[in-house]
mmCIF file of C-alpha atoms and ligand atoms in Angstrom:
data_model
loop_
_atom_site.group_PDB
_atom_site.id
_atom_site.type_symbol
_atom_site.label_atom_id
_atom_site.label_comp_id
_atom_site.label_asym_id
_atom_site.label_seq_id
_atom_site.Cartn_x
_atom_site.Cartn_y
_atom_site.Cartn_z
ATOM 1 C CA UNK A 3 -109.533 -56.358 -90.678
ATOM 2 C CA UNK A 4 -107.864 -58.238 -87.869
ATOM 3 C CA UNK A 5 -107.284 -55.956 -84.614
ATOM 4 C CA UNK A 6 -103.804 -55.977 -83.177
ATOM 5 C CA UNK A 7 -101.334 -53.534 -81.686
ATOM 6 C CA UNK A 8 -99.880 -53.540 -78.229
ATOM 7 C CA UNK A 9 -100.781 -51.786 -75.010
ATOM 8 C CA UNK A 10 -97.780 -50.242 -73.521
ATOM 9 C CA UNK A 11 -98.532 -50.647 -69.854
ATOM 10 C CA UNK A 12 -101.232 -51.015 -67.205
ATOM 11 C CA UNK A 13 -100.132 -47.910 -65.485
ATOM 12 C CA UNK A 14 -103.110 -45.541 -65.111
ATOM 13 C CA UNK A 15 -105.366 -47.836 -67.181
ATOM 14 C CA UNK A 16 -108.855 -48.753 -66.218
ATOM 15 C CA UNK A 17 -108.763 -52.394 -66.030
ATOM 16 C CA UNK A 18 -112.027 -54.755 -65.306
ATOM 17 C CA UNK A 19 -111.621 -58.026 -64.138
ATOM 18 C CA UNK A 20 -114.799 -60.081 -64.301
ATOM 19 C CA UNK A 21 -115.174 -62.878 -61.889
ATOM 20 C CA UNK A 22 -112.605 -61.318 -59.514
ATOM 21 C CA UNK A 23 -113.472 -63.491 -56.432
ATOM 22 C CA UNK A 24 -112.947 -66.967 -58.280
ATOM 23 C CA UNK A 25 -109.734 -68.824 -58.534
ATOM 24 C CA UNK A 26 -108.578 -67.152 -61.847
ATOM 25 C CA UNK A 27 -110.121 -63.615 -61.074
ATOM 26 C CA UNK A 28 -108.435 -63.658 -57.624
ATOM 27 C CA UNK A 29 -104.929 -64.635 -59.207
ATOM 28 C CA UNK A 30 -105.423 -62.034 -61.800
ATOM 29 C CA UNK A 31 -106.176 -59.516 -59.028
ATOM 30 C CA UNK A 32 -103.037 -60.445 -57.079
ATOM 31 C CA UNK A 33 -100.919 -60.315 -60.353
ATOM 32 C CA UNK A 34 -102.369 -56.800 -61.203
ATOM 33 C CA UNK A 35 -101.904 -55.320 -57.829
ATOM 34 C CA UNK A 36 -98.543 -53.747 -58.515
ATOM 35 C CA UNK A 37 -99.126 -53.007 -62.226
ATOM 36 C CA UNK A 38 -100.278 -49.504 -61.550
ATOM 37 C CA UNK A 39 -103.607 -50.304 -63.184
ATOM 38 C CA UNK A 40 -106.940 -48.740 -61.693
ATOM 39 C CA UNK A 41 -108.695 -52.071 -60.841
ATOM 40 C CA UNK A 42 -112.456 -52.117 -61.500
ATOM 41 C CA UNK A 43 -114.502 -54.751 -59.930
ATOM 42 C CA UNK A 44 -118.241 -55.543 -59.341
ATOM 43 C CA UNK A 45 -119.005 -58.171 -57.020
ATOM 44 C CA UNK A 46 -122.066 -60.260 -57.466
ATOM 45 C CA UNK A 47 -124.385 -58.257 -55.325
ATOM 46 C CA UNK A 48 -123.455 -55.155 -57.294
ATOM 47 C CA UNK A 49 -123.822 -56.399 -60.764
ATOM 48 C CA UNK A 50 -125.649 -59.486 -62.382
ATOM 49 C CA UNK A 51 -123.512 -60.183 -65.376
ATOM 50 C CA UNK A 52 -126.479 -62.180 -66.793
ATOM 51 C CA UNK A 53 -128.539 -58.795 -66.743
ATOM 52 C CA UNK A 54 -127.711 -57.098 -69.964
ATOM 53 C CA UNK A 55 -129.138 -53.604 -69.166
ATOM 54 C CA UNK A 56 -127.316 -53.645 -65.799
ATOM 55 C CA UNK A 57 -123.978 -54.697 -67.405
ATOM 56 C CA UNK A 58 -124.302 -52.047 -70.109
ATOM 57 C CA UNK A 59 -125.185 -49.272 -67.556
ATOM 58 C CA UNK A 60 -122.241 -50.353 -65.348
ATOM 59 C CA UNK A 61 -119.966 -50.243 -68.350
ATOM 60 C CA UNK A 62 -120.986 -46.879 -69.337
ATOM 61 C CA UNK A 63 -120.627 -45.630 -65.752
ATOM 62 C CA UNK A 64 -117.095 -47.148 -65.053
ATOM 63 C CA UNK A 65 -115.517 -47.042 -68.431
ATOM 64 C CA UNK A 66 -113.143 -49.907 -68.641
ATOM 65 C CA UNK A 67 -110.462 -49.616 -71.067
ATOM 66 C CA UNK A 68 -108.970 -53.144 -70.735
ATOM 67 C CA UNK A 69 -111.101 -56.252 -69.932
ATOM 68 C CA UNK A 70 -110.210 -59.443 -68.734
ATOM 69 C CA UNK A 71 -113.284 -61.531 -69.045
ATOM 70 C CA UNK A 72 -112.794 -64.288 -66.659
ATOM 71 C CA UNK A 73 -116.327 -64.603 -64.859
ATOM 72 C CA UNK A 74 -118.169 -67.670 -65.764
ATOM 73 C CA UNK A 75 -120.161 -70.423 -64.370
ATOM 74 C CA UNK A 76 -117.486 -73.318 -64.057
ATOM 75 C CA UNK A 77 -117.383 -76.867 -62.644
ATOM 76 C CA UNK A 78 -115.688 -80.204 -63.108
ATOM 77 C CA UNK A 79 -117.182 -83.098 -65.130
ATOM 78 C CA UNK A 80 -119.799 -84.110 -62.739
ATOM 79 C CA UNK A 81 -121.368 -80.483 -62.326
ATOM 80 C CA UNK A 82 -121.417 -80.239 -66.080
ATOM 81 C CA UNK A 83 -123.217 -83.531 -66.840
ATOM 82 C CA UNK A 84 -125.858 -82.582 -64.129
ATOM 83 C CA UNK A 85 -126.383 -78.812 -64.737
ATOM 84 C CA UNK A 86 -126.015 -78.347 -68.370
ATOM 85 C CA UNK A 87 -128.943 -75.848 -68.928
ATOM 86 C CA UNK A 88 -127.391 -73.579 -65.949
ATOM 87 C CA UNK A 89 -123.827 -73.771 -67.841
ATOM 88 C CA UNK A 90 -125.426 -72.958 -71.170
ATOM 89 C CA UNK A 91 -127.798 -70.050 -70.030
ATOM 90 C CA UNK A 92 -125.445 -68.317 -67.376
ATOM 91 C CA UNK A 93 -122.445 -68.347 -69.731
ATOM 92 C CA UNK A 94 -124.152 -67.383 -73.003
ATOM 93 C CA UNK A 95 -125.744 -64.470 -71.353
ATOM 94 C CA UNK A 96 -122.498 -63.312 -69.432
ATOM 95 C CA UNK A 97 -120.233 -63.445 -72.003
ATOM 96 C CA UNK A 98 -122.689 -61.817 -74.619
ATOM 97 C CA UNK A 99 -123.325 -59.054 -72.249
ATOM 98 C CA UNK A 100 -119.514 -58.401 -71.351
ATOM 99 C CA UNK A 101 -118.294 -58.839 -75.157
ATOM 100 C CA UNK A 102 -121.118 -56.682 -76.771
ATOM 101 C CA UNK A 103 -120.811 -54.191 -73.897
ATOM 102 C CA UNK A 104 -117.104 -53.786 -74.486
ATOM 103 C CA UNK A 105 -117.758 -53.071 -78.142
ATOM 104 C CA UNK A 106 -120.434 -50.689 -77.359
ATOM 105 C CA UNK A 107 -118.481 -48.686 -74.600
ATOM 106 C CA UNK A 108 -115.101 -48.603 -76.895
ATOM 107 C CA UNK A 109 -113.087 -51.120 -74.747
ATOM 108 C CA UNK A 110 -109.456 -51.104 -76.097
ATOM 109 C CA UNK A 111 -108.821 -54.658 -75.713
ATOM 110 C CA UNK A 112 -110.622 -57.700 -74.180
ATOM 111 C CA UNK A 113 -109.166 -60.977 -73.189
ATOM 112 C CA UNK A 114 -111.780 -63.853 -72.916
ATOM 113 C CA UNK A 115 -110.980 -67.011 -70.946
ATOM 114 C CA UNK A 116 -112.497 -70.073 -72.739
ATOM 115 C CA UNK A 117 -111.845 -73.629 -71.794
ATOM 116 C CA UNK A 118 -110.024 -76.734 -73.340
ATOM 117 C CA UNK A 119 -113.384 -78.572 -73.664
ATOM 118 C CA UNK A 120 -114.174 -76.524 -76.689
ATOM 119 C CA UNK A 121 -111.826 -78.711 -78.681
ATOM 120 C CA UNK A 122 -113.310 -81.942 -80.358
ATOM 121 C CA UNK A 123 -112.703 -85.202 -78.475
ATOM 122 C CA UNK A 124 -111.099 -86.794 -81.538
ATOM 123 C CA UNK A 125 -108.641 -83.802 -82.191
ATOM 124 C CA UNK A 126 -105.036 -84.695 -82.934
ATOM 125 C CA UNK A 127 -102.890 -84.218 -80.161
ATOM 126 C CA UNK A 128 -101.294 -81.749 -79.337
ATOM 127 C CA UNK A 129 -104.293 -79.760 -80.205
ATOM 128 C CA UNK A 130 -103.760 -76.531 -82.373
ATOM 129 C CA UNK A 131 -106.197 -73.580 -82.340
ATOM 130 C CA UNK A 132 -107.064 -74.795 -85.846
ATOM 131 C CA UNK A 133 -108.783 -77.827 -84.404
ATOM 132 C CA UNK A 134 -111.632 -75.728 -83.101
ATOM 133 C CA UNK A 135 -115.123 -76.873 -84.743
ATOM 134 C CA UNK A 136 -113.840 -79.614 -86.553
ATOM 135 C CA UNK A 137 -115.375 -82.663 -84.728
ATOM 136 C CA UNK A 138 -117.738 -83.845 -81.955
ATOM 137 C CA UNK A 139 -117.501 -82.640 -78.212
ATOM 138 C CA UNK A 140 -117.609 -84.792 -75.009
ATOM 139 C CA UNK A 141 -121.271 -85.218 -74.364
ATOM 140 C CA UNK A 142 -120.701 -84.629 -70.548
ATOM 141 C CA UNK A 143 -119.602 -81.146 -70.997
ATOM 142 C CA UNK A 144 -121.139 -80.213 -74.262
ATOM 143 C CA UNK A 145 -123.376 -77.344 -73.114
ATOM 144 C CA UNK A 146 -120.597 -75.709 -71.342
ATOM 145 C CA UNK A 147 -118.317 -76.146 -74.416
ATOM 146 C CA UNK A 148 -120.901 -74.762 -76.841
ATOM 147 C CA UNK A 149 -121.313 -71.683 -74.587
ATOM 148 C CA UNK A 150 -117.472 -71.149 -74.613
ATOM 149 C CA UNK A 151 -117.177 -71.835 -78.432
ATOM 150 C CA UNK A 152 -119.883 -69.144 -78.880
ATOM 151 C CA UNK A 153 -117.810 -66.750 -76.737
ATOM 152 C CA UNK A 154 -114.610 -67.559 -78.998
ATOM 153 C CA UNK A 155 -116.575 -66.888 -81.869
ATOM 154 C CA UNK A 156 -117.886 -63.624 -80.571
ATOM 155 C CA UNK A 157 -114.338 -62.434 -80.257
ATOM 156 C CA UNK A 158 -113.587 -63.469 -83.923
ATOM 157 C CA UNK A 159 -116.811 -61.869 -85.194
ATOM 158 C CA UNK A 160 -116.408 -58.534 -83.560
ATOM 159 C CA UNK A 161 -112.805 -58.678 -84.866
ATOM 160 C CA UNK A 162 -113.816 -59.095 -88.117
ATOM 161 C CA UNK A 163 -117.122 -56.949 -88.416
ATOM 162 C CA UNK A 164 -115.766 -54.017 -85.982
ATOM 163 C CA UNK A 165 -112.022 -54.343 -85.808
ATOM 164 C CA UNK A 166 -112.322 -54.950 -82.111
ATOM 165 C CA UNK A 167 -109.174 -56.077 -80.313
ATOM 166 C CA UNK A 168 -110.691 -58.968 -78.832
ATOM 167 C CA UNK A 169 -108.760 -62.265 -78.193
ATOM 168 C CA UNK A 170 -109.770 -65.516 -76.669
ATOM 169 C CA UNK A 171 -107.506 -67.908 -74.781
ATOM 170 C CA UNK A 172 -107.890 -71.659 -73.952
ATOM 171 C CA UNK A 173 -106.203 -73.066 -70.726
ATOM 172 C CA UNK A 174 -105.760 -76.583 -69.857
ATOM 173 C CA UNK A 175 -106.998 -77.878 -66.392
ATOM 174 C CA UNK A 176 -106.246 -75.220 -63.797
ATOM 175 C CA UNK A 177 -105.499 -75.636 -60.280
ATOM 176 C CA UNK A 178 -104.081 -73.674 -57.381
ATOM 177 C CA UNK A 179 -105.011 -71.305 -54.550
ATOM 178 C CA UNK A 180 -108.596 -70.526 -54.451
ATOM 179 C CA UNK A 181 -109.954 -73.594 -56.100
ATOM 180 C CA UNK A 182 -113.334 -75.180 -55.498
ATOM 181 C CA UNK A 183 -113.135 -77.941 -53.334
ATOM 182 C CA UNK A 184 -116.797 -79.166 -53.464
ATOM 183 C CA UNK A 185 -116.772 -82.972 -53.255
ATOM 184 C CA UNK A 186 -118.736 -83.513 -56.287
ATOM 185 C CA UNK A 187 -118.405 -80.263 -58.235
ATOM 186 C CA UNK A 188 -114.745 -79.655 -58.259
ATOM 187 C CA UNK A 189 -112.207 -80.092 -60.897
ATOM 188 C CA UNK A 190 -109.891 -83.128 -60.629
ATOM 189 C CA UNK A 191 -106.864 -81.572 -58.749
ATOM 190 C CA UNK A 192 -109.190 -80.087 -56.017
ATOM 191 C CA UNK A 193 -111.345 -83.185 -55.955
ATOM 192 C CA UNK A 194 -108.238 -85.471 -55.416
ATOM 193 C CA UNK A 195 -106.536 -83.284 -52.950
ATOM 194 C CA UNK A 196 -109.768 -83.064 -50.789
ATOM 195 C CA UNK A 197 -110.155 -86.923 -51.073
ATOM 196 C CA UNK A 198 -106.405 -87.899 -50.386
ATOM 197 C CA UNK A 199 -106.685 -85.392 -47.446
ATOM 198 C CA UNK A 200 -109.763 -86.980 -46.164
ATOM 199 C CA UNK A 201 -108.499 -90.550 -46.520
ATOM 200 C CA UNK A 202 -105.273 -89.568 -44.677
ATOM 201 C CA UNK A 203 -107.132 -87.957 -41.874
ATOM 202 C CA UNK A 204 -109.679 -90.898 -41.554
ATOM 203 C CA UNK A 205 -106.947 -93.377 -41.165
ATOM 204 C CA UNK A 206 -108.447 -94.965 -44.472
ATOM 205 C CA UNK A 207 -106.402 -97.679 -46.407
ATOM 206 C CA UNK A 208 -107.545 -96.231 -49.809
ATOM 207 C CA UNK A 209 -108.089 -93.064 -51.519
ATOM 208 C CA UNK A 210 -110.571 -93.070 -54.451
ATOM 209 C CA UNK A 211 -109.824 -91.621 -57.988
ATOM 210 C CA UNK A 212 -112.649 -91.221 -60.527
ATOM 211 C CA UNK A 213 -112.577 -93.075 -63.670
ATOM 212 C CA UNK A 214 -109.958 -95.722 -64.499
ATOM 213 C CA UNK A 215 -107.084 -93.616 -64.300
ATOM 214 C CA UNK A 216 -106.093 -93.734 -67.927
ATOM 215 C CA UNK A 217 -107.119 -90.311 -69.299
ATOM 216 C CA UNK A 218 -104.449 -87.706 -69.490
ATOM 217 C CA UNK A 219 -104.659 -83.869 -68.385
ATOM 218 C CA UNK A 220 -102.387 -81.055 -68.756
ATOM 219 C CA UNK A 221 -102.194 -78.918 -65.833
ATOM 220 C CA UNK A 222 -101.411 -75.311 -65.286
ATOM 221 C CA UNK A 223 -101.125 -73.323 -62.053
ATOM 222 C CA UNK A 224 -103.407 -70.360 -61.735
ATOM 223 C CA UNK A 225 -100.653 -67.920 -61.144
ATOM 224 C CA UNK A 226 -98.976 -68.960 -64.513
ATOM 225 C CA UNK A 227 -102.406 -68.428 -66.209
ATOM 226 C CA UNK A 228 -102.802 -64.990 -64.685
ATOM 227 C CA UNK A 229 -99.420 -64.097 -65.819
ATOM 228 C CA UNK A 230 -100.051 -65.342 -69.259
ATOM 229 C CA UNK A 231 -103.414 -63.330 -69.535
ATOM 230 C CA UNK A 232 -101.410 -60.243 -68.739
ATOM 231 C CA UNK A 233 -98.931 -61.028 -71.142
ATOM 232 C CA UNK A 234 -101.729 -61.507 -73.861
ATOM 233 C CA UNK A 235 -103.305 -58.177 -72.955
ATOM 234 C CA UNK A 236 -99.957 -56.345 -73.462
ATOM 235 C CA UNK A 237 -98.537 -58.262 -76.593
ATOM 236 C CA UNK A 238 -99.375 -57.302 -80.149
ATOM 237 C CA UNK A 239 -101.491 -60.178 -80.459
ATOM 238 C CA UNK A 240 -102.365 -61.045 -84.120
ATOM 239 C CA UNK A 241 -104.689 -64.136 -83.769
ATOM 240 C CA UNK A 242 -108.000 -64.392 -82.031
ATOM 241 C CA UNK A 243 -107.218 -67.454 -80.288
ATOM 242 C CA UNK A 244 -104.316 -68.726 -78.203
ATOM 243 C CA UNK A 245 -103.840 -71.991 -76.353
ATOM 244 C CA UNK A 246 -101.930 -71.493 -73.001
ATOM 245 C CA UNK A 247 -100.588 -74.725 -71.711
ATOM 246 C CA UNK A 248 -97.602 -76.043 -69.895
ATOM 247 C CA UNK A 249 -96.691 -78.281 -72.647
ATOM 248 C CA UNK A 250 -96.942 -81.791 -71.170
ATOM 249 C CA UNK A 251 -99.743 -83.910 -69.563
ATOM 250 C CA UNK A 252 -99.880 -86.574 -66.967
ATOM 251 C CA UNK A 253 -101.987 -89.710 -66.847
ATOM 252 C CA UNK A 254 -104.655 -89.310 -63.820
ATOM 253 C CA UNK A 255 -102.837 -92.284 -62.347
ATOM 254 C CA UNK A 256 -99.752 -90.554 -62.202
ATOM 255 C CA UNK A 257 -101.397 -87.281 -60.968
ATOM 256 C CA UNK A 258 -102.986 -89.308 -58.139
ATOM 257 C CA UNK A 259 -99.752 -90.773 -57.086
ATOM 258 C CA UNK A 260 -98.118 -87.111 -57.101
ATOM 259 C CA UNK A 261 -101.158 -85.956 -55.054
ATOM 260 C CA UNK A 262 -100.814 -88.789 -52.659
ATOM 261 C CA UNK A 263 -97.214 -87.931 -52.088
ATOM 262 C CA UNK A 264 -98.017 -83.931 -51.638
ATOM 263 C CA UNK A 265 -100.743 -84.856 -49.140
ATOM 264 C CA UNK A 266 -98.695 -87.583 -47.434
ATOM 265 C CA UNK A 267 -101.365 -90.125 -48.033
ATOM 266 C CA UNK A 268 -99.535 -93.645 -48.049
ATOM 267 C CA UNK A 269 -102.389 -96.194 -48.524
ATOM 268 C CA UNK A 270 -103.613 -97.454 -51.830
ATOM 269 C CA UNK A 271 -105.184 -95.552 -54.699
ATOM 270 C CA UNK A 272 -108.241 -97.297 -56.151
ATOM 271 C CA UNK A 273 -110.426 -96.513 -59.201
ATOM 272 C CA UNK A 274 -114.189 -95.682 -59.357
ATOM 273 C CA UNK A 275 -115.012 -96.923 -62.684
ATOM 274 C CA UNK A 276 -118.578 -95.942 -62.322
ATOM 275 C CA UNK A 277 -117.495 -92.247 -62.651
ATOM 276 C CA UNK A 278 -116.766 -91.001 -66.302
ATOM 277 C CA UNK A 279 -113.424 -90.731 -67.730
ATOM 278 C CA UNK A 280 -114.363 -87.880 -69.955
ATOM 279 C CA UNK A 281 -112.017 -86.909 -72.951
ATOM 280 C CA UNK A 282 -109.096 -89.204 -72.823
ATOM 281 C CA UNK A 283 -106.538 -86.541 -73.686
ATOM 282 C CA UNK A 284 -106.482 -83.026 -74.379
ATOM 283 C CA UNK A 285 -102.929 -81.632 -74.615
ATOM 284 C CA UNK A 286 -102.696 -78.255 -76.043
ATOM 285 C CA UNK A 287 -100.383 -77.087 -78.731
ATOM 286 C CA UNK A 288 -99.035 -73.616 -77.251
ATOM 287 C CA UNK A 289 -96.751 -72.714 -79.905
ATOM 288 C CA UNK A 290 -98.445 -69.596 -80.823
ATOM 289 C CA UNK A 291 -98.249 -68.246 -77.286
ATOM 290 C CA UNK A 292 -94.564 -69.367 -76.878
ATOM 291 C CA UNK A 293 -93.780 -67.443 -80.093
ATOM 292 C CA UNK A 294 -94.956 -64.278 -78.399
ATOM 293 C CA UNK A 295 -92.516 -65.138 -75.535
ATOM 294 C CA UNK A 296 -94.610 -66.383 -72.921
ATOM 295 C CA UNK A 297 -93.310 -69.441 -70.614
ATOM 296 C CA UNK A 298 -94.828 -71.188 -67.484
ATOM 297 C CA UNK A 299 -92.905 -70.817 -64.189
ATOM 298 C CA UNK A 300 -94.391 -72.798 -61.600
ATOM 299 C CA UNK A 301 -93.029 -76.646 -61.169
ATOM 300 C CA UNK A 302 -95.955 -79.127 -60.851
ATOM 301 C CA UNK A 303 -95.133 -80.433 -57.535
ATOM 302 C CA UNK A 304 -94.318 -76.988 -55.826
ATOM 303 C CA UNK A 305 -97.533 -75.744 -57.387
ATOM 304 C CA UNK A 306 -99.590 -78.690 -56.081
ATOM 305 C CA UNK A 307 -98.025 -78.175 -52.578
ATOM 306 C CA UNK A 308 -99.379 -74.498 -52.704
ATOM 307 C CA UNK A 309 -102.840 -75.744 -53.501
ATOM 308 C CA UNK A 310 -102.749 -78.310 -50.846
ATOM 309 C CA UNK A 311 -101.650 -75.400 -48.399
ATOM 310 C CA UNK A 312 -104.422 -73.341 -49.566
ATOM 311 C CA UNK A 313 -106.844 -76.237 -48.963
ATOM 312 C CA UNK A 314 -105.553 -76.784 -45.627
ATOM 313 C CA UNK A 315 -105.841 -73.301 -44.553
ATOM 314 C CA UNK A 316 -109.408 -72.894 -45.893
ATOM 315 C CA UNK A 317 -110.479 -76.289 -44.705
ATOM 316 C CA UNK A 318 -109.324 -75.526 -41.078
ATOM 317 C CA UNK A 319 -110.884 -72.087 -41.106
ATOM 318 C CA UNK A 320 -114.286 -73.708 -42.040
ATOM 319 C CA UNK A 321 -114.089 -76.636 -39.729
ATOM 320 C CA UNK A 322 -113.384 -74.252 -36.799
ATOM 321 C CA UNK A 323 -116.287 -71.999 -37.750
ATOM 322 C CA UNK A 324 -118.259 -75.332 -37.744
ATOM 323 C CA UNK A 325 -119.722 -74.382 -40.927
ATOM 324 C CA UNK A 326 -121.076 -77.070 -43.661
ATOM 325 C CA UNK A 327 -118.403 -78.303 -46.200
ATOM 326 C CA UNK A 328 -119.228 -75.566 -48.700
ATOM 327 C CA UNK A 329 -116.171 -74.945 -50.656
HETATM 328 P P1 GDP B 580 -112.188 -82.089 -67.535
HETATM 329 O O1 GDP B 580 -110.707 -82.098 -67.827
HETATM 330 O O2 GDP B 580 -113.163 -81.043 -68.200
HETATM 331 O O3 GDP B 580 -112.760 -83.465 -67.757
HETATM 332 O O4 GDP B 580 -112.492 -81.883 -66.043
HETATM 333 P P2 GDP B 580 -111.998 -82.466 -64.548
HETATM 334 O O5 GDP B 580 -111.228 -81.403 -64.063
HETATM 335 O O6 GDP B 580 -113.276 -82.580 -63.957
HETATM 336 O O7 GDP B 580 -111.183 -83.704 -64.880
HETATM 337 C C1 GDP B 580 -111.815 -85.024 -65.184
HETATM 338 C C2 GDP B 580 -110.905 -86.234 -65.171
HETATM 339 O O8 GDP B 580 -110.424 -86.335 -63.933
HETATM 340 C C3 GDP B 580 -111.748 -87.449 -65.723
HETATM 341 O O9 GDP B 580 -111.016 -88.210 -66.421
HETATM 342 C C4 GDP B 580 -112.050 -87.921 -64.380
HETATM 343 O O10 GDP B 580 -112.265 -89.225 -64.292
HETATM 344 C C5 GDP B 580 -110.646 -87.788 -63.547
HETATM 345 N N1 GDP B 580 -110.871 -87.578 -62.249
HETATM 346 C C6 GDP B 580 -110.398 -88.489 -61.245
HETATM 347 N N2 GDP B 580 -110.532 -88.080 -59.783
HETATM 348 C C7 GDP B 580 -111.394 -87.025 -60.021
HETATM 349 C C8 GDP B 580 -112.058 -86.049 -59.083
HETATM 350 O O11 GDP B 580 -112.027 -86.324 -57.795
HETATM 351 N N3 GDP B 580 -112.927 -85.103 -59.504
HETATM 352 C C9 GDP B 580 -112.906 -84.900 -60.900
HETATM 353 N N4 GDP B 580 -113.585 -83.637 -61.259
HETATM 354 N N5 GDP B 580 -112.284 -85.650 -61.804
HETATM 355 C C10 GDP B 580 -111.655 -86.638 -61.396
#
């Protein structure tokens, strides 16, 4: 029997946000600050999510009622291509411990954040939830994708076998404050913001974009996704999987132009074709979440400006501390 039923409010509820220091986790924490929830968090030093015994013990002691399972090992196309074993191992361990722990400790509802790379590369666009497991995956990110597919399947299996109210969601490419700006391991928006910024400040004539600029990506501001996760937690969800997208995508070349404008870089945009394009397109069909009433609120240009402001703030802070570029 499929689990459903709505949660009336967060007020007085014990809510666990895993990965609360990451980009989405901290957006979730900001969003829930005024919700009246008792927010439970466990930093990495306190709880290793890959440790099954520790996770179970922590859940038994802290008794979360609602769980946003956001914590995961994440990274861009390069990180995924070079560290596949880490992505597979960490994510399988973490989500198995959290999802099974949620079942065993009687969590009322769990929302699991998966990824748009779980869909086949040849999926019909826009991609509906039904496209899951219908075709081959992008080889650059296959290990990570398989780990997230296992998490989605866990939510489905626990719903079927135990009646658990566990729901998985799929976001498009996320961006916004708190992003990882690592030169190689970042996602597209953060990577481009950094290189456009560095090109501008070095007085360079060119700013380099990976791939040939023809793939398309759908973007979502992290504050929009946090609001959507809250929405999904409260809504009477009847499906085990929801796409949560803004509904349109941009060509990488268009995104590069937009980012150059936001950063104020006036030189030329060039393409490094030795870097992978990855999947050509992965626009989500988000009609199921729209039918529940959720809509994105952040405009792309304004959203990119908030991301750039965050980059500048952190970049300056780090430079002042003379710390190595480690973000
Ligand atoms: P993906 O959506 O899972 O493939 O992840 P990314 O956020 O890493 O986006 C990758 C797409 O953006 C590919 O088409 C890349 O070729 C392109 N891209 C262009 N410049 C960059 C960059 O600086 N960093 C990253 N990660 N991707 C870039």
